[in-house]
mmCIF file of C-alpha atoms in Angstrom:
data_model
loop_
_atom_site.group_PDB
_atom_site.id
_atom_site.type_symbol
_atom_site.label_atom_id
_atom_site.label_comp_id
_atom_site.label_asym_id
_atom_site.label_seq_id
_atom_site.Cartn_x
_atom_site.Cartn_y
_atom_site.Cartn_z
ATOM 1 C CA UNK P 1 89.503 77.586 -12.898
ATOM 2 C CA UNK P 2 90.448 75.166 -10.990
ATOM 3 C CA UNK P 3 93.785 77.538 -9.979
ATOM 4 C CA UNK P 4 91.531 79.957 -8.813
ATOM 5 C CA UNK P 5 89.825 77.693 -6.573
ATOM 6 C CA UNK P 6 92.667 76.583 -4.832
ATOM 7 C CA UNK P 7 94.118 79.924 -4.300
ATOM 8 C CA UNK P 8 91.172 81.101 -2.422
ATOM 9 C CA UNK P 9 91.460 78.064 -0.713
ATOM 10 C CA UNK P 10 94.667 79.061 0.614
ATOM 11 C CA UNK P 11 93.545 82.722 1.379
ATOM 12 C CA UNK P 12 91.073 81.607 3.542
ATOM 13 C CA UNK P 13 93.295 79.247 5.858
ATOM 14 C CA UNK P 14 95.647 81.889 6.064
ATOM 15 C CA UNK P 15 93.113 84.442 7.440
ATOM 16 C CA UNK P 16 91.958 81.763 9.811
ATOM 17 C CA UNK P 17 95.392 81.536 11.171
ATOM 18 C CA UNK P 18 95.742 85.383 11.507
ATOM 19 C CA UNK P 19 92.516 86.018 13.529
ATOM 20 C CA UNK P 20 93.437 82.490 16.152
ATOM 21 C CA UNK P 21 95.156 84.580 18.180
ATOM 22 C CA UNK P 22 92.757 87.729 18.315
ATOM 23 C CA UNK P 23 89.165 85.457 18.970
ATOM 24 C CA UNK P 24 90.802 81.771 20.407
ATOM 25 C CA UNK P 25 92.998 82.733 23.264
ATOM 26 C CA UNK P 26 94.741 85.651 25.692
ATOM 27 C CA UNK P 27 97.979 87.294 25.968
ATOM 28 C CA UNK P 28 98.961 86.192 29.825
ATOM 29 C CA UNK P 29 102.341 86.890 32.089
ATOM 30 C CA UNK P 30 104.080 84.431 34.474
ATOM 31 C CA UNK P 31 101.978 84.326 37.670
ATOM 32 C CA UNK P 32 102.904 83.077 41.261
ATOM 33 C CA UNK P 33 102.369 83.470 45.132
ATOM 34 C CA UNK P 34 103.222 82.204 47.669
ATOM 35 C CA UNK P 35 101.364 81.027 50.788
ATOM 36 C CA UNK P 36 100.860 84.075 53.637
ATOM 37 C CA UNK P 37 103.795 83.838 56.670
ATOM 38 C CA UNK P 38 103.331 84.651 60.103
ATOM 39 C CA UNK P 39 105.345 86.183 62.781
ATOM 40 C CA UNK P 40 104.344 87.191 66.210
ATOM 41 C CA UNK P 41 105.822 88.237 69.726
ATOM 42 C CA UNK P 42 104.865 88.660 73.005
ATOM 43 C CA UNK P 43 105.602 92.012 75.174
ATOM 44 C CA UNK P 44 108.924 91.182 77.862
ATOM 45 C CA UNK P 45 108.595 90.825 81.323
ATOM 46 C CA UNK P 46 109.017 92.978 83.376
ATOM 47 C CA UNK P 47 108.469 93.639 87.087
ATOM 48 C CA UNK P 48 109.581 94.332 90.832
ATOM 49 C CA UNK P 49 108.603 93.710 94.412
ATOM 50 C CA UNK P 50 109.113 94.130 97.828
ATOM 51 C CA UNK P 51 109.628 90.883 99.107
ATOM 52 C CA UNK P 52 109.208 92.162 103.032
ATOM 53 C CA UNK P 53 108.723 95.132 104.224
ATOM 54 C CA UNK P 54 111.536 97.992 106.444
ATOM 55 C CA UNK P 55 111.100 96.799 109.868
ATOM 56 C CA UNK P 56 114.797 97.748 111.878
ATOM 57 C CA UNK P 57 112.483 98.883 114.694
ATOM 58 C CA UNK P 58 111.565 96.252 117.804
ATOM 59 C CA UNK P 59 109.345 97.148 121.499
ATOM 60 C CA UNK P 60 112.739 95.648 122.603
ATOM 61 C CA UNK P 61 116.581 94.946 122.176
ATOM 62 C CA UNK P 62 119.035 92.567 123.272
ATOM 63 C CA UNK P 63 122.890 93.377 122.814
ATOM 64 C CA UNK P 64 124.361 90.085 124.736
ATOM 65 C CA UNK P 65 125.691 92.668 127.636
ATOM 66 C CA UNK P 66 127.393 90.607 130.263
ATOM 67 C CA UNK P 67 124.857 91.547 132.684
ATOM 68 C CA UNK P 68 121.761 90.033 131.068
ATOM 69 C CA UNK P 69 118.516 91.393 130.146
ATOM 70 C CA UNK P 70 116.584 93.444 127.931
ATOM 71 C CA UNK P 71 118.696 96.288 126.963
ATOM 72 C CA UNK P 72 115.956 98.944 125.947
ATOM 73 C CA UNK P 73 112.836 97.329 126.509
ATOM 74 C CA UNK P 74 108.975 98.716 126.439
ATOM 75 C CA UNK P 75 106.752 98.943 129.278
ATOM 76 C CA UNK P 76 103.910 97.228 128.237
ATOM 77 C CA UNK P 77 101.741 101.230 127.972
ATOM 78 C CA UNK P 78 101.675 100.594 124.537
ATOM 79 C CA UNK P 79 102.963 98.440 122.003
ATOM 80 C CA UNK P 80 105.224 101.239 119.944
ATOM 81 C CA UNK P 81 108.257 100.227 119.095
ATOM 82 C CA UNK P 82 111.246 101.596 120.876
ATOM 83 C CA UNK P 83 114.431 103.666 120.005
ATOM 84 C CA UNK P 84 116.480 104.969 122.521
ATOM 85 C CA UNK P 85 120.939 105.122 123.115
ATOM 86 C CA UNK P 86 122.623 101.678 123.137
ATOM 87 C CA UNK P 87 120.437 100.170 120.059
ATOM 88 C CA UNK P 88 121.491 99.045 117.509
ATOM 89 C CA UNK P 89 119.447 96.726 114.503
ATOM 90 C CA UNK P 90 119.915 95.519 111.330
ATOM 91 C CA UNK P 91 117.885 93.778 108.675
ATOM 92 C CA UNK P 92 117.970 92.797 105.147
ATOM 93 C CA UNK P 93 116.095 94.156 102.652
ATOM 94 C CA UNK P 94 114.393 92.016 99.861
ATOM 95 C CA UNK P 95 113.519 92.595 96.735
ATOM 96 C CA UNK P 96 112.386 89.903 93.779
ATOM 97 C CA UNK P 97 113.241 90.850 89.823
ATOM 98 C CA UNK P 98 111.283 89.407 86.697
ATOM 99 C CA UNK P 99 112.451 90.850 84.049
ATOM 100 C CA UNK P 100 113.679 90.079 80.228
ATOM 101 C CA UNK P 101 115.329 93.252 79.612
ATOM 102 C CA UNK P 102 118.738 94.884 80.147
ATOM 103 C CA UNK P 103 118.202 96.433 83.669
ATOM 104 C CA UNK P 104 119.254 97.871 86.967
ATOM 105 C CA UNK P 105 118.150 97.648 90.098
ATOM 106 C CA UNK P 106 118.515 100.979 92.737
ATOM 107 C CA UNK P 107 117.859 101.194 95.742
ATOM 108 C CA UNK P 108 116.133 105.249 95.935
ATOM 109 C CA UNK P 109 117.174 106.369 99.112
ATOM 110 C CA UNK P 110 115.388 106.862 102.827
ATOM 111 C CA UNK P 111 112.433 109.282 103.937
ATOM 112 C CA UNK P 112 113.269 110.232 106.971
ATOM 113 C CA UNK P 113 110.381 111.382 109.196
ATOM 114 C CA UNK P 114 111.414 112.833 112.281
ATOM 115 C CA UNK P 115 110.524 115.662 115.048
ATOM 116 C CA UNK P 116 113.588 114.284 117.423
ATOM 117 C CA UNK P 117 115.188 116.958 117.996
ATOM 118 C CA UNK P 118 118.399 118.226 116.175
ATOM 119 C CA UNK P 119 120.957 117.751 118.837
ATOM 120 C CA UNK P 120 120.595 114.162 118.469
ATOM 121 C CA UNK P 121 120.482 113.905 114.858
ATOM 122 C CA UNK P 122 123.980 113.471 114.848
ATOM 123 C CA UNK P 123 124.367 110.999 116.864
ATOM 124 C CA UNK P 124 121.916 108.741 115.000
ATOM 125 C CA UNK P 125 123.739 106.244 113.182
ATOM 126 C CA UNK P 126 122.177 105.239 109.508
ATOM 127 C CA UNK P 127 123.550 102.285 107.277
ATOM 128 C CA UNK P 128 122.189 101.544 103.399
ATOM 129 C CA UNK P 129 124.364 98.834 101.226
ATOM 130 C CA UNK P 130 127.465 98.729 103.953
ATOM 131 C CA UNK P 131 127.617 102.744 104.378
ATOM 132 C CA UNK P 132 126.347 104.456 107.617
ATOM 133 C CA UNK P 133 124.590 108.143 107.426
ATOM 134 C CA UNK P 134 123.803 110.925 110.150
ATOM 135 C CA UNK P 135 120.145 111.550 110.295
ATOM 136 C CA UNK P 136 121.745 114.619 110.189
ATOM 137 C CA UNK P 137 122.639 114.055 106.504
ATOM 138 C CA UNK P 138 119.724 111.816 105.666
ATOM 139 C CA UNK P 139 116.763 114.345 106.484
ATOM 140 C CA UNK P 140 119.013 117.457 104.539
ATOM 141 C CA UNK P 141 118.851 114.641 101.436
ATOM 142 C CA UNK P 142 117.351 111.739 101.408
ATOM 143 C CA UNK P 143 118.779 110.464 98.372
ATOM 144 C CA UNK P 144 122.157 110.271 99.296
ATOM 145 C CA UNK P 145 122.337 106.034 99.938
ATOM 146 C CA UNK P 146 121.181 105.810 96.911
ATOM 147 C CA UNK P 147 122.667 103.152 94.505
ATOM 148 C CA UNK P 148 123.233 100.603 92.464
ATOM 149 C CA UNK P 149 122.083 97.135 93.751
ATOM 150 C CA UNK P 150 122.857 95.217 90.634
ATOM 151 C CA UNK P 151 122.488 95.452 86.945
ATOM 152 C CA UNK P 152 120.098 92.045 86.052
ATOM 153 C CA UNK P 153 121.046 90.846 82.852
ATOM 154 C CA UNK P 154 118.452 88.476 81.067
ATOM 155 C CA UNK P 155 118.788 85.041 80.875
ATOM 156 C CA UNK P 156 120.939 83.351 78.639
ATOM 157 C CA UNK P 157 122.056 87.058 77.778
ATOM 158 C CA UNK P 158 125.438 85.810 79.721
ATOM 159 C CA UNK P 159 126.344 82.728 81.442
ATOM 160 C CA UNK P 160 125.364 83.838 84.661
ATOM 161 C CA UNK P 161 122.168 83.112 85.107
ATOM 162 C CA UNK P 162 120.669 86.216 86.904
ATOM 163 C CA UNK P 163 119.233 86.784 90.505
ATOM 164 C CA UNK P 164 115.434 86.709 90.727
ATOM 165 C CA UNK P 165 115.980 87.854 94.471
ATOM 166 C CA UNK P 166 118.004 90.620 95.900
ATOM 167 C CA UNK P 167 118.737 92.619 99.420
ATOM 168 C CA UNK P 168 119.929 96.227 100.832
ATOM 169 C CA UNK P 169 121.664 95.837 104.110
ATOM 170 C CA UNK P 170 119.766 98.396 106.539
ATOM 171 C CA UNK P 171 121.013 99.026 109.768
ATOM 172 C CA UNK P 172 120.151 101.204 113.059
ATOM 173 C CA UNK P 173 122.582 102.225 115.765
ATOM 174 C CA UNK P 174 122.622 105.355 118.289
ATOM 175 C CA UNK P 175 124.975 104.695 120.832
ATOM 176 C CA UNK P 176 125.646 104.590 124.178
ATOM 177 C CA UNK P 177 128.307 106.679 124.857
ATOM 178 C CA UNK P 178 127.903 109.774 122.367
ATOM 179 C CA UNK P 179 129.424 112.985 124.686
ATOM 180 C CA UNK P 180 125.571 113.991 124.604
ATOM 181 C CA UNK P 181 123.569 112.679 128.148
ATOM 182 C CA UNK P 182 121.972 115.809 129.046
ATOM 183 C CA UNK P 183 120.418 115.966 125.318
ATOM 184 C CA UNK P 184 119.279 112.639 125.679
ATOM 185 C CA UNK P 185 117.907 113.155 129.079
ATOM 186 C CA UNK P 186 116.376 116.230 128.421
ATOM 187 C CA UNK P 187 114.388 114.426 125.655
ATOM 188 C CA UNK P 188 113.329 111.256 127.252
ATOM 189 C CA UNK P 189 112.507 112.985 130.123
ATOM 190 C CA UNK P 190 110.297 115.256 128.067
ATOM 191 C CA UNK P 191 108.853 112.306 126.006
ATOM 192 C CA UNK P 192 108.131 111.015 129.304
ATOM 193 C CA UNK P 193 106.111 113.609 131.186
ATOM 194 C CA UNK P 194 104.678 114.434 128.302
ATOM 195 C CA UNK P 195 106.001 118.907 127.833
ATOM 196 C CA UNK P 196 107.857 117.988 123.978
ATOM 197 C CA UNK P 197 105.577 120.190 122.634
ATOM 198 C CA UNK P 198 105.095 118.189 119.651
ATOM 199 C CA UNK P 199 103.750 115.487 120.519
ATOM 200 C CA UNK P 200 105.598 111.959 121.098
ATOM 201 C CA UNK P 201 109.362 111.886 119.581
ATOM 202 C CA UNK P 202 109.394 109.435 116.673
ATOM 203 C CA UNK P 203 111.484 108.898 114.316
ATOM 204 C CA UNK P 204 109.983 107.463 110.252
ATOM 205 C CA UNK P 205 112.160 105.908 107.926
ATOM 206 C CA UNK P 206 110.859 105.030 104.338
ATOM 207 C CA UNK P 207 113.179 102.985 101.435
ATOM 208 C CA UNK P 208 112.506 101.667 97.850
ATOM 209 C CA UNK P 209 113.552 100.777 95.032
ATOM 210 C CA UNK P 210 113.729 100.543 91.233
ATOM 211 C CA UNK P 211 113.860 98.694 88.591
ATOM 212 C CA UNK P 212 115.044 100.858 85.596
ATOM 213 C CA UNK P 213 115.533 99.377 81.547
ATOM 214 C CA UNK P 214 119.190 100.825 79.988
ATOM 215 C CA UNK P 215 120.738 100.130 77.110
#
């Protein structure tokens, strides 16, 4: 009888051990996680601005000739700028650049608006970046003087720090001696007597630059 009770006790203990995994706990895999990670960025800068106006023409010009005095001067009847034979003038257009991407700065050409007699166009010359063009050439193709002013590399890309200001030299010339005196005189008389039939003779130049991101 004692033996039977002992066997029962052992069987009960074994059954209790077998049920611990079912009722007394859970089967779980390993699990871990990191703290959240964050990244952010701002938009790269890209900016172009004209620092001065195209200002080649004036109300008076002085070539510092031996005879002295002004070579060409407005008579005061109005305040308009003048052009005429014996005028030579130049200017540097300035452009400011702020960019954090590789770019090229290009002078985009000259817009030409004029009603001057076309028999004078070959003798009126405009230079851009050191290259001279006649008014005839510019009227035929305003983009002729387009040229790359500079390649702009972001700071730190090379040992050279990129400039923030770039200059484009522009010049105007109408020579005194060009063998078309009669045509020039006829135009000037028509201007003085209001007989041009097209209103006042004029010349208007428009210049611009373009900043372009490149690969």
